[in-house]
Every structure is written in C-alpha cells, then in structure tokens.
XYZ file of C-alpha atoms in Angstrom:
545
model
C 6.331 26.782 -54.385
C 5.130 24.046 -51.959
C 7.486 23.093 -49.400
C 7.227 19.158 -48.558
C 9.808 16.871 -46.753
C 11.344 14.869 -49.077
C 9.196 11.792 -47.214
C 6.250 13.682 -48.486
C 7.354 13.830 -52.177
C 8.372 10.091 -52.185
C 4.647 9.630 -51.390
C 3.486 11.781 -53.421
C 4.983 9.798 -56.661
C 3.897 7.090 -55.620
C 0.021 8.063 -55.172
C 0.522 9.812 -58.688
C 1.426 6.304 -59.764
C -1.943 4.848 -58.296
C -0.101 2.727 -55.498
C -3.018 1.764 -52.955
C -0.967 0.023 -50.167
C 2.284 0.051 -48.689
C 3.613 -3.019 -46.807
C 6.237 -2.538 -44.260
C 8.016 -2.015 -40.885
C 8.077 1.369 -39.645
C 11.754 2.260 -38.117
C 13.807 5.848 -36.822
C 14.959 5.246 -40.261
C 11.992 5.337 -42.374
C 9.425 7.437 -40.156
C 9.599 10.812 -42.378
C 8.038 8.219 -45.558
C 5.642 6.510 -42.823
C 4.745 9.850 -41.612
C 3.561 11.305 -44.835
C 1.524 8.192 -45.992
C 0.091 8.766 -42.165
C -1.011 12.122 -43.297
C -1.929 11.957 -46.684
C -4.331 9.095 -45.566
C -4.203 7.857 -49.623
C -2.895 4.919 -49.042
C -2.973 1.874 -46.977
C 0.077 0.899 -44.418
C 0.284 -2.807 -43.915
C 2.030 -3.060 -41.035
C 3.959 -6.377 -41.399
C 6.025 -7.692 -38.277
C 8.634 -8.505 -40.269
C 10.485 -6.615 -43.230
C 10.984 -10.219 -45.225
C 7.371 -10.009 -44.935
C 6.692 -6.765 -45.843
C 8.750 -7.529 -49.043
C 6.632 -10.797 -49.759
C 3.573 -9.003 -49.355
C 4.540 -6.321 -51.714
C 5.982 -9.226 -54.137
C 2.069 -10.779 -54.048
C 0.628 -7.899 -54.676
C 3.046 -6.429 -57.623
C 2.070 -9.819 -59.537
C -1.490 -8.631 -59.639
C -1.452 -4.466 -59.591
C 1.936 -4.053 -61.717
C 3.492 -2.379 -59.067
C 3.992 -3.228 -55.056
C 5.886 -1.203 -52.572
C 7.876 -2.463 -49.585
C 9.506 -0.319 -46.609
C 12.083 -1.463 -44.185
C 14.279 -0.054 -41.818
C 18.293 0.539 -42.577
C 20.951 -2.313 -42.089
C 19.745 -5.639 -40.557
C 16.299 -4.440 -41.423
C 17.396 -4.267 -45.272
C 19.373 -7.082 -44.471
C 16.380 -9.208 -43.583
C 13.972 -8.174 -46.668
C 17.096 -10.050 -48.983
C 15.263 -13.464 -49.297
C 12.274 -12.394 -50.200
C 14.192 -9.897 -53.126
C 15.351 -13.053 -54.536
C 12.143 -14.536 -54.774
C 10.401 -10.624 -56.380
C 13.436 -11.239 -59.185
C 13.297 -14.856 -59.743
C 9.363 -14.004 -60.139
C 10.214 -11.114 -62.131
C 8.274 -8.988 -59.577
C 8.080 -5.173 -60.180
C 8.565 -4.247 -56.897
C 9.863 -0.997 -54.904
C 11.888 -1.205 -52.028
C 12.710 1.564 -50.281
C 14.701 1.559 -47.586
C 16.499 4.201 -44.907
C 20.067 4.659 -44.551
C 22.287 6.535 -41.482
C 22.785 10.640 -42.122
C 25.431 11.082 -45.047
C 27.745 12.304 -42.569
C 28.416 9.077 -41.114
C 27.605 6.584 -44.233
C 30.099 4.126 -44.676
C 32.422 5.343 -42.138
C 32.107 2.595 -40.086
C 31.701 4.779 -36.690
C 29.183 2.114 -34.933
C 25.877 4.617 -35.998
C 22.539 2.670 -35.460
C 21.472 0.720 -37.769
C 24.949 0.798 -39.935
C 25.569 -2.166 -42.116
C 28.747 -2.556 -43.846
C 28.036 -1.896 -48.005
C 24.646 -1.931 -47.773
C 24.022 -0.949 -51.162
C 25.763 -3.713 -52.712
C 23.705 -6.402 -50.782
C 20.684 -4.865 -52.501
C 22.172 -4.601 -56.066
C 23.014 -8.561 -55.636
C 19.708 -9.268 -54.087
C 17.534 -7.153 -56.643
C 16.951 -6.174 -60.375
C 18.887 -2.656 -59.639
C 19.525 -0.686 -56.562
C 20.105 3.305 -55.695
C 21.223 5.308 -53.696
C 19.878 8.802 -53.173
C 22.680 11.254 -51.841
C 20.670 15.033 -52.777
C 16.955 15.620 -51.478
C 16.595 17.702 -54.707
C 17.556 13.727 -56.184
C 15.430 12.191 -54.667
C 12.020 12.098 -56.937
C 13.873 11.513 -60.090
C 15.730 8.388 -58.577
C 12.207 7.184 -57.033
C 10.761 7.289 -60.709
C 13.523 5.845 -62.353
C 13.037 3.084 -59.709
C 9.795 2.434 -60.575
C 10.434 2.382 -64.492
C 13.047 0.148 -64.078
C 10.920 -2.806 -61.791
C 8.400 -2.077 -64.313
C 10.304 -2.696 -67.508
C 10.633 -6.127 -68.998
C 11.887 -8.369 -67.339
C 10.840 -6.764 -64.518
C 12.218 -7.123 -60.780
C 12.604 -5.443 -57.432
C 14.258 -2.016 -57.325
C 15.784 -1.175 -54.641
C 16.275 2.653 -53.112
C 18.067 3.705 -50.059
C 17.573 7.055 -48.648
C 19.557 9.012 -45.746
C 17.139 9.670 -42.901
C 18.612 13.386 -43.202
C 17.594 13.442 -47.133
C 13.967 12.126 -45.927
C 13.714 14.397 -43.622
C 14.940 17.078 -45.174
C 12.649 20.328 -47.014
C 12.505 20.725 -50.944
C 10.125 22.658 -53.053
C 8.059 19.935 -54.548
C 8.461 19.231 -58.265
C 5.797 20.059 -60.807
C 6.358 16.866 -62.597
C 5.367 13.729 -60.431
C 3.560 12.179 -63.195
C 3.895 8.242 -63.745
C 6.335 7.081 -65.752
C 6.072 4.572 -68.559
C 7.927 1.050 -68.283
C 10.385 0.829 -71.375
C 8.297 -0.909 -74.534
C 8.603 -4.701 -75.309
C 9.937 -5.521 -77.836
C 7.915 -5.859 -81.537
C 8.530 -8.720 -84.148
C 10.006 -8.109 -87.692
C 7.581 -9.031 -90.501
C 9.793 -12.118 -90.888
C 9.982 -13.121 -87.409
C 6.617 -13.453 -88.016
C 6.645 -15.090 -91.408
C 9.502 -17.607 -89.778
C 7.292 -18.413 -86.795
C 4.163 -19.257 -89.478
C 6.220 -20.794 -91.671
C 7.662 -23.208 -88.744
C 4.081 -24.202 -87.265
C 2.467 -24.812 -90.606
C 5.245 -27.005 -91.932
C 4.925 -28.727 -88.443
C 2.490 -32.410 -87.480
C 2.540 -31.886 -84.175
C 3.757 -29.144 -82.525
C 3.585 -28.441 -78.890
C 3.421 -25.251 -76.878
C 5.647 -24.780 -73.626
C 4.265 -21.663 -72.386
C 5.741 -19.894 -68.869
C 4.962 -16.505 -66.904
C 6.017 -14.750 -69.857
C 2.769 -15.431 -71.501
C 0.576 -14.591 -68.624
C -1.292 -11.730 -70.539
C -1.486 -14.271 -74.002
C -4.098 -16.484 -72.665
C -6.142 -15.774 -75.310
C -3.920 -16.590 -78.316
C -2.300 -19.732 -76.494
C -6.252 -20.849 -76.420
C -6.734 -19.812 -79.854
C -3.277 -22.276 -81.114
C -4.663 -25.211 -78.505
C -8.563 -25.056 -80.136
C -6.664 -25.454 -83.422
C -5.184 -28.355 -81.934
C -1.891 -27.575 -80.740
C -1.171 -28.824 -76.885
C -0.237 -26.534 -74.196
C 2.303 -27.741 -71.342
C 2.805 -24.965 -68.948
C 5.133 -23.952 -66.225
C 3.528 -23.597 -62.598
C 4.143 -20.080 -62.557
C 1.969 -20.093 -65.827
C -0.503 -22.496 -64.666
C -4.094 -20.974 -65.989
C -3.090 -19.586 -69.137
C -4.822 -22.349 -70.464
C -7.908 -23.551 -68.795
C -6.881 -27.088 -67.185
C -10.468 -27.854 -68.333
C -9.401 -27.634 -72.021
C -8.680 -30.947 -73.753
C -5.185 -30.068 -75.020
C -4.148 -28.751 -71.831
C -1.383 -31.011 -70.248
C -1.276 -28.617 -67.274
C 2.021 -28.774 -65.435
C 2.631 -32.433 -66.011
C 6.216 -32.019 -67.753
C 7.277 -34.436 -65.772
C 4.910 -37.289 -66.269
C 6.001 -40.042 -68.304
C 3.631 -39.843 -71.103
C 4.121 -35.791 -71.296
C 7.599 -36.529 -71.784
C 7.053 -38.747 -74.481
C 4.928 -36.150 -75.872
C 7.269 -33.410 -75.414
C 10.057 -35.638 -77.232
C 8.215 -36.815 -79.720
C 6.743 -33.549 -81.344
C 8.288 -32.037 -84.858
C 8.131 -28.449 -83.010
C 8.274 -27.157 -79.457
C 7.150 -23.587 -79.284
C 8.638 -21.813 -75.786
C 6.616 -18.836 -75.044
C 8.366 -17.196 -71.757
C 9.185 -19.767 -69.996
C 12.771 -20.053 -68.434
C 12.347 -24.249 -68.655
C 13.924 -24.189 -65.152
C 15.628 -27.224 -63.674
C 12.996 -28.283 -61.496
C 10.490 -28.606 -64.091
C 12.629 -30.338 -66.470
C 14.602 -32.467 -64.344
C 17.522 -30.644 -64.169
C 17.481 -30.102 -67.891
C 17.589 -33.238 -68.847
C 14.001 -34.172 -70.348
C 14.106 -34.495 -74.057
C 12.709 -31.715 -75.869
C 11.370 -31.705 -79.868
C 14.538 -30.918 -81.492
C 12.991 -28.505 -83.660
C 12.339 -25.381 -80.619
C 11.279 -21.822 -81.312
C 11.864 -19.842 -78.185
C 9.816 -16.804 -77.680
C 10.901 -14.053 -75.132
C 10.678 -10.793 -74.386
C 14.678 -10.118 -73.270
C 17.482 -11.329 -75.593
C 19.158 -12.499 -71.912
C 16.853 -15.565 -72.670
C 17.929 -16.575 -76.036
C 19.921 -20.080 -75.714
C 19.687 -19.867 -71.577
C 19.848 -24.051 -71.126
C 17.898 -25.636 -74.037
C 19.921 -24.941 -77.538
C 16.925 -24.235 -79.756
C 16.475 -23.874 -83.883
C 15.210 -19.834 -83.602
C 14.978 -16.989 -81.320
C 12.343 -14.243 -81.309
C 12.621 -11.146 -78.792
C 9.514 -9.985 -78.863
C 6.244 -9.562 -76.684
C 4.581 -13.020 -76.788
C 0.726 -11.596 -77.123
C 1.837 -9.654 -79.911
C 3.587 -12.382 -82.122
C 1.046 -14.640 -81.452
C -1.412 -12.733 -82.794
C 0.196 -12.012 -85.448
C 1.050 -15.108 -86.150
C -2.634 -16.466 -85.740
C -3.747 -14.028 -88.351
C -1.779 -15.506 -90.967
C -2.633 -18.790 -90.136
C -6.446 -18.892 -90.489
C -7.546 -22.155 -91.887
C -4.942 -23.700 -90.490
C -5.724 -26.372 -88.368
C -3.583 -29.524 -86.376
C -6.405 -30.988 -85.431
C -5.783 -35.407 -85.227
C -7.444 -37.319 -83.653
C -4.815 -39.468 -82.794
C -2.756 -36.880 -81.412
C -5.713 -35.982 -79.113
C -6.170 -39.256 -78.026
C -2.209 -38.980 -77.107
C -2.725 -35.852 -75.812
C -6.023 -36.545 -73.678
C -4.414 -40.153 -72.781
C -0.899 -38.460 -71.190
C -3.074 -35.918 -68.977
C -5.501 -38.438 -67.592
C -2.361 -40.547 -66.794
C -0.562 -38.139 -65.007
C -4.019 -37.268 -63.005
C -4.039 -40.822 -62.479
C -0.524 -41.553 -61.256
C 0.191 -38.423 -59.346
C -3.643 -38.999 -57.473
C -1.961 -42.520 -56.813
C 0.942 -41.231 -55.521
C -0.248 -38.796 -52.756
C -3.736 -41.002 -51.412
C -6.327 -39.267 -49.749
C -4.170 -36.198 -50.444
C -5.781 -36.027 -54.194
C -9.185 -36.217 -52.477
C -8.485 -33.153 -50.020
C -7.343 -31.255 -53.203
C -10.501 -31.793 -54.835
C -12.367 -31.569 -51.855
C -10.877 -27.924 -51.109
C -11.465 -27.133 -54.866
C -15.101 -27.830 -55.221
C -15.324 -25.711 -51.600
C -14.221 -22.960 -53.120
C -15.328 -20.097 -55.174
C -15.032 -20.736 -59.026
C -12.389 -17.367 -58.891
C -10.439 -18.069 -55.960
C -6.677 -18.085 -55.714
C -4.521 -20.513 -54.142
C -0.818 -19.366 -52.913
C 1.315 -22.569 -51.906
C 4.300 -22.525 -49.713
C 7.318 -24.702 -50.747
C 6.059 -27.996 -48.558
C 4.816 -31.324 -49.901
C 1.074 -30.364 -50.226
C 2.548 -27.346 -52.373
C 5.004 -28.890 -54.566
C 2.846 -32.432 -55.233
C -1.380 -31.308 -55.489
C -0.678 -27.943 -54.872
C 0.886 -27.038 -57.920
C -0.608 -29.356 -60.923
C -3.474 -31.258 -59.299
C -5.667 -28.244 -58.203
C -7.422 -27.207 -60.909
C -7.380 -23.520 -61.988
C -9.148 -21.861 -65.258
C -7.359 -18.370 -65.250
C -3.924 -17.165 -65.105
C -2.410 -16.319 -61.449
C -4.498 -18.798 -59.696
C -1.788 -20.354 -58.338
C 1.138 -18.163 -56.790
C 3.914 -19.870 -55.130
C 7.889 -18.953 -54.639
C 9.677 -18.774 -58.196
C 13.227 -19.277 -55.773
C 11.923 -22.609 -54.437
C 12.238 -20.877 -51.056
C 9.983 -22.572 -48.324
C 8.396 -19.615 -45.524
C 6.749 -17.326 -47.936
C 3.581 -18.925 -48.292
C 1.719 -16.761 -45.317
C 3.249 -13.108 -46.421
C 2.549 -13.996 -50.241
C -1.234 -15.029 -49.271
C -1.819 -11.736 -47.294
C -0.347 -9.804 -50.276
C -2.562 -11.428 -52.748
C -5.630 -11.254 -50.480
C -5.021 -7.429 -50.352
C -4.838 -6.841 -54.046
C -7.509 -8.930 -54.444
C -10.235 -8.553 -51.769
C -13.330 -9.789 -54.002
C -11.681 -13.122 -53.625
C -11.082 -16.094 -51.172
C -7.811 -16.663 -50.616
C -6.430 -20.135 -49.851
C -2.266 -20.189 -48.176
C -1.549 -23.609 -48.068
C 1.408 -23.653 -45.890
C 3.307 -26.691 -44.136
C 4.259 -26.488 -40.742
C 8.358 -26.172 -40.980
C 8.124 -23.092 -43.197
C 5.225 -21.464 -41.343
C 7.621 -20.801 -38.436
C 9.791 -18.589 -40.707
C 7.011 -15.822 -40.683
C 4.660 -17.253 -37.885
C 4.160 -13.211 -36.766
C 2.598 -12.305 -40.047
C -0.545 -14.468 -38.748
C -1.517 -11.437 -37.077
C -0.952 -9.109 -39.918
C -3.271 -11.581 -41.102
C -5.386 -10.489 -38.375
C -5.211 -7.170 -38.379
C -5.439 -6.859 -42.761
C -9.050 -8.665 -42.007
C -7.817 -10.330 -44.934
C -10.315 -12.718 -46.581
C -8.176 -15.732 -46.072
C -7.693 -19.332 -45.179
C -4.424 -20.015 -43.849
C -4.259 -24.196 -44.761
C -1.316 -25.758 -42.160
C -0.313 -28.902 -43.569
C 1.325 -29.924 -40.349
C 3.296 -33.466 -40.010
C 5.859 -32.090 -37.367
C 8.643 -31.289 -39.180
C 10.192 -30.871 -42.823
C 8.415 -33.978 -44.442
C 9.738 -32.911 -47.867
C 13.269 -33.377 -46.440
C 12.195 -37.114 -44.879
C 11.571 -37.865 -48.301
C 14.441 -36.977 -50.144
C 16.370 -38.533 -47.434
C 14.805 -41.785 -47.664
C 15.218 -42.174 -51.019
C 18.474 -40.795 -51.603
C 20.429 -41.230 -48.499
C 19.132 -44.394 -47.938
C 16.696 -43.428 -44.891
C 18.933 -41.547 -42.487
C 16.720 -39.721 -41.149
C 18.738 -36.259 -39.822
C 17.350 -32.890 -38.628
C 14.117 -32.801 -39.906
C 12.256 -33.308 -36.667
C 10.990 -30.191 -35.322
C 8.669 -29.340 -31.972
C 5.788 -28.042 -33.386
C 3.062 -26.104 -31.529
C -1.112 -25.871 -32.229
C -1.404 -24.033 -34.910
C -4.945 -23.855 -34.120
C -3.999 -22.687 -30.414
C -2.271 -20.022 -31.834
C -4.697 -19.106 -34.904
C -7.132 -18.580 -31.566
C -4.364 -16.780 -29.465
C -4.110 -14.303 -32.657
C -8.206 -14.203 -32.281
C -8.793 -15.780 -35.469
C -11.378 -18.191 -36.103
C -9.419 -21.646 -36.270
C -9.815 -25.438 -36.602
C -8.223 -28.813 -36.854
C -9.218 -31.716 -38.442
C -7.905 -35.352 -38.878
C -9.758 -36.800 -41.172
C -11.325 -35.874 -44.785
C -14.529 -35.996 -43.635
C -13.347 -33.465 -41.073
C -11.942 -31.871 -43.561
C -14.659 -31.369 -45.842
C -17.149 -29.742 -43.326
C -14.573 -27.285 -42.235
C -13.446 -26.093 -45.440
C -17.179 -25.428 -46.123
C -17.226 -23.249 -42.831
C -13.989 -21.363 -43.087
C -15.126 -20.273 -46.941
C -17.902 -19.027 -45.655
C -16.116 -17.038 -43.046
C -15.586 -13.252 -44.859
C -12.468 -13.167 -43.054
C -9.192 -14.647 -41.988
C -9.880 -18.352 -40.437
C -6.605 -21.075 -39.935
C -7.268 -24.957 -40.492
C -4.431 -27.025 -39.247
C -5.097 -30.423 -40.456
C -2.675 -33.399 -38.928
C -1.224 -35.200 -41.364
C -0.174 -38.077 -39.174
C -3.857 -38.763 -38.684
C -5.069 -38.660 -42.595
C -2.131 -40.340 -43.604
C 1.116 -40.521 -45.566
C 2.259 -38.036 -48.420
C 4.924 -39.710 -50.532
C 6.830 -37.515 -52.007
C 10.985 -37.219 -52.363
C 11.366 -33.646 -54.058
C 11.384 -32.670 -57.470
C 12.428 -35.551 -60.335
C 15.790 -34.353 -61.052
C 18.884 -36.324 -62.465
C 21.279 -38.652 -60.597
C 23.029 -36.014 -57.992
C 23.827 -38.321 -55.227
C-alpha cells in the first residue's frame, strides 16, 4: 500500500472530484493540505490575503463549477471566513471549507495553544450548511467525501471540515476508493403533481411565472411557458433565466408599480425556486395572485412566507417539462395582456432610468462596452442594488452574481472567483467605495490571479446607500456615513495594475472601451461627486420606522 499524509489524501479526493483551484490562506495549521497541492502541482492555489476572501472566492466559483474549495487557518482564521459562509448558504453555494484545528491533545482544553478558539466547531455548524470534525486520520477521507456530498446535495451550502494539524500530518495507507461521490437525487414529481400543475395553468387567463435561483438550469422550459405567453418576473439571483430581451420578460422589476399590479392581478402565480425574500417583495407585503403554485426542490420551502394553493417538491426542469408536454397547443397568448405586460416593463425601465440620471446611461454605456457573454458581479452599494441588479441587461443565467446575505464587501473576492472559473470571459466587479475597504488586499490577488477583470469603484466617499435611507427615514440626520477615502486609482497603480479615473460619462465611455480591451486586471474609479447624484434610499420595504 501507498503511504500518503493524510494532507495528501485530502488532495487527492479532491482532484478525483475534478477540483481545479483552491482559494485560501496558507497557515502552521493547514501547511500539510497546502503542501500536497504544492506537490501534486494539479491544482491551482489562489493565494487570497484574507480567509473571508478565500471563502468568497471559492463561493464565486462553486456557483459556476458545482463545487469550490476554501482553506483557512484554525481559530480567528476560521473565525474570519464566517461572513462569507453566510453568504455560500444564503446562495445555496456548494462549497468546502476546510479548515485546521490545534493537535487533539490539547483541543478544547482551553490551555492558551496557538490558534485555539473556544467551540470552534459550533461557529461553523451555525455559519454553514453542516460542519465536521475529523478526530482519526484513517477518518479522514470518508468525512472529506461526505462533505462534499452534502454541499452538493439540494439545497446545497458550505460544508465545513476541521482537521487536527496532527491528523493532517499524520501517515495512512491511502484508500483504494477516492472516487467522486454523487450529490443525493432531487426530487421527481408524481404523475398527479404533474396532472395538478397542467390542470392549474390551463384552467388559468393569465398566469404569471415568479422564477428564482432554483430554476437556474430551467431556462429553457421557463422560455418555452413565456413564448406561449406566460410572463416571467424573476429574482436577481435568477436574473437571465429569461432573456431580458424577451417580450414577456419583466426582469427583476417586482417592485415597480405596474409589475405589482401585474403580479396582483393574475388568476395564477407559478413560484419556481424562488425564496420571494423580503427585499424583493417589500418585506412580504406585495400582493401576490391568490391562486400560487410553489415549486421547490426541498419541502423546507413549502409555505416559507407566502401561504400558497399547492406545493410540489420536485426538480423544477423536470416538472416543467413535463408539464409542457402535456400542454402542447396550449397557448395564453392576448394581446392585451402583452400590451400589459410590455407596458409594466418599459415603465419600470422608464422610472427606475429616471430615478438614478446619468447613472442609467453609464449602465448602458458599460453594457454595449462589453462582450455579449460577459458577467457582471455587484457589491451591495447603490450602483449594485439600483442599475446593477435590474437595469443591466443580461441574456443568460449567472450574469449577474451579487451577495444573496445583502452583505456589502464581497464584491472584489466574488469577481476574482468568477473570473477564475470563467477565464474566456470579461469580468466586470462593480464595487462602491465603503465596502471595497472590507477586502481592499484582495486587489492584489487580483493582481497576482492575472484575472481578466475590471474592478468598477463607484466611489462617493462614504456609504451613500446609508445617506439615503437616512434622509428619507430619519429625516436627514446625516450620522457615520462619512468615511476618508483614498485613490483608488493610486492604489490600483501601487498594486501595478493598469488603472483610471474618470468624472464624466464621456470619460467614462472611452475608458471602459480601453480597460475591456485590456486581457487583464485594470481598476476604474469613477467620482461620483463629479457625474452626479444617485438617489436611492434602500430597498422598498414596509413602514419600519
């Protein structure tokens, strides 16, 4: 038998599992892992300066590859990958997180060994989808692979795995069996699931679609209901699965006022995986259709906030084809409802354009700039949350990847991640300046990656979205939202990237043109005081204060 360090056989399942890249922090606690991807020279090492962006990173790239791996050091270095294992489960991220822990002689004694956090384990079990412990090197590859089935099961999540540095280091005969193991199957419709969704839609006038991240690989069925004239209002996190270039695609305009009308006013509102979450409909208090099938792949989902008429657990694709095949010849095509339907999105175009100014004409500027396949990852800041995430137009699902937690700092580490799993593509971060500073290091991981990406600093000197929500609800005390803010160009050219600043859209518009043609990492900071104001006060929402 082959003797390996257990390190070496963590690797080893993972490069039986196809994993290309590793993104993390290399630490006394993690170095026999580090050391064998080092040798092995299968994969890539990312070497993030920070384990919350390490995390991130791996978070990106899971979204695209099925399966991203993170490494951090023990205690405060697990401690600091926590926020972004919120975001991987509120994105339902199948990520692995492994993660060192002191020699099993001294774990949770509390004897002052480096890097000892008090119940470390349990602050990863609250932060992710599941978390283990590995206590036996001969453990250590069946715990690794359960790992990875369970962030790759529906709903899927971060998995945490902690690992004694002794265990790592420590000698085993390597297993025979390192083959990859399957996620769990979703879930299959009954034959009158089926019938009862059919049944529903052709009984229905006009029905609506909600569809969310849950339908991400049913683009082609949601497009088959909306051709047969069925509209499609989507989440931001499923932004893409219908074309915003179709003409019964409402995009992510739930909240415009003629949506909402729309959305109210339908005989049957279909929700395929979407959790309807409180941002999106304003706190859940829109008016839905009272008729609502909700469509999910875990029963967890079934009456979550919105009461609806009928549940189905199964996988969305699936049903939906099904469900088309018994409904050919079936058609809700009206012309009046398209004219309602093509009426509510150019008003919501129209209002939100109105809203934000010259802001609407940088978004389209940067769009037609761009590569037809390119992917834009927002940041929680106003750019993000207002053009960002319904007013840039994208044709394809994951287009348009931004923090599920509402969590402002992850834009930077989240662009790097995508650009890596995706390095045909340009890659757009559009970041503002407050969160930046929560990762500003990754910039030269950035760097270093060569990552094909434009790093977009919408900087007005502070947290703008927080100006806004203060002048509107706390009638315009204006507290704690100014911040001193540095060149982000001076720095994009300390990191010796190529970097720029504009102040106008003119500037704008000849410097996107150069960046995108950079094959490379490039930074644009463009200063927001000089193009002008952004109005925007935070998410609609219900009376809180």
């Amino acid at each position: 038998m082959t003797k390996v360090t257990v390190g070496e056989a963590i690797v080893r399942v993972l490069e039986a599992h196809q994993v290309k890249n590793m993104h993390g922090v290399i630490s006394i606690h993690n170095l026999p892992i580090a050391d064998a991807v080092g040798r092995r020279e299968k994969m890539h090492f990312v070497c993030a300066r920070g384990e919350a962006g390490a995390v991130s990173m791996a978070d990106a790239e899971a979204r695209f590859t099925g399966l991203g791996v993170a490494l951090t050091s023990t205690g405060a270095g697990a401690g600091n990958a926590v926020g972004s294992l919120i975001e991987a489960f509120n994105a339902s991220s199948p990520v692995l997180h492994l993660t060192g822990q002191v020699e099993r002689e001294y774990l949770d004694r509390d004897v002052s060994f480096i890097h000892e956090a008090k119940d470390q384990l349990n602050f990863l079990r609250a932060a992710s989808k599941a978390a283990f412990r590995v206590m036996s090197p001969e453990h250590a590859v069946g715990v690794v692979r359960e790992a990875i089935r369970v962030a790759t099961t529906v709903p899927m999540g971060p998995v945490s795995v902690e690992i004694p540095i002794d265990v790592q280091a420590a000698e085993i005969d390597l297993p025979r069996d390192l083959t990859p193991v399957a996620p769990l199957a979703l879930p299959q419709p009954s034959a009158a699931e089926i019938t009862a969704l059919v049944e529903a839609l052709k009984a229905a006038k006009r029905p609506i679609f909600w569809v969310g991240g849950g339908a991400l690989g049913a683009g082609a069925e949601v497009q088959a209901f909306a051709d047969l004239g069925i509209p499609v209002v989507s989440s931001t996190h499923g932004r893409g699965i219908l074309d915003d270039a179709h003409p019964r695609s409402l995009g992510a305009f739930h909240n415009s006022e003629q949506v909402e009308r729309l959305l109210a006013e339908a005989d049957l509102l279909v929700i395929v995986g979407s959790r309807l979450r409180s941002n999106e409909t304003k706190t859940y208090s829109i008016e839905l259709a009272p008729h609502r099938i909700q469509i999910d792949a875990t029963p967890m989902a079934q009456q979550r906030n919105y009461p609806v008429s009928h549940f189905i657990c199964a996988d969305s694709q699936y049903l939906l084809h099904q469900a088309l095949t018994q409904l050919e010849g079936h058609t809700w095509v009206d012309a009046q409802y398209d004219q309602q339907i093509s009426a509510a999105k150019q008003d919501a175009v129209r209002a939100l354009s109105e809203q934000i100014g010259v802001y609407a004409d940088l978004c389209f500027a940067l769009r037609e700039a761009l590569p037809s396949d390119s992917i834009l990852v927002r940041d929680i800041t106003m750019s993000g949350s207002t053009w960002g995430s319904r007013l840039f137009p994208v044709s394809k699902p994951l287009q348009n990847i931004h923090s599920l937690a509402g969590a402002i700092g992850l834009g930077l580490a989240h662009g790097i991640g995508t650009a890596i799993a995706n390095p045909d593509k340009k890659v757009v971060a559009l970041v503002g300046d407050g969160g930046l500073m929560l990762g500003l290091g990754e910039i030269a991981t950035l760097v270093q990656e060569k990552s094909n990406m434009i790093l977009l600093v919408m900087n007005d000197g502070g947290y703008g979205v927080m100006r806004g929500i203060q002048r509107r609800y706390f009638d315009d005390r204006q507290y704690f939202n100014e911040l001193h803010t540095p060149s982000y160009k001076k720095i994009g050219e300390a990191m010796q990237c190529p970097s720029f600043e504009v102040k106008s859209l003119d500037e704008f518009k000849a410097v996107i043109a150069e960046a995108v043609a950079i094959n490379g990492p490039a930074v644009i900071e463009v200063d927001m005081a000089a193009l002008g104001p952004l109005n925007f006060s935070g998410p609609p929402q219900k009376k809180l204060y």
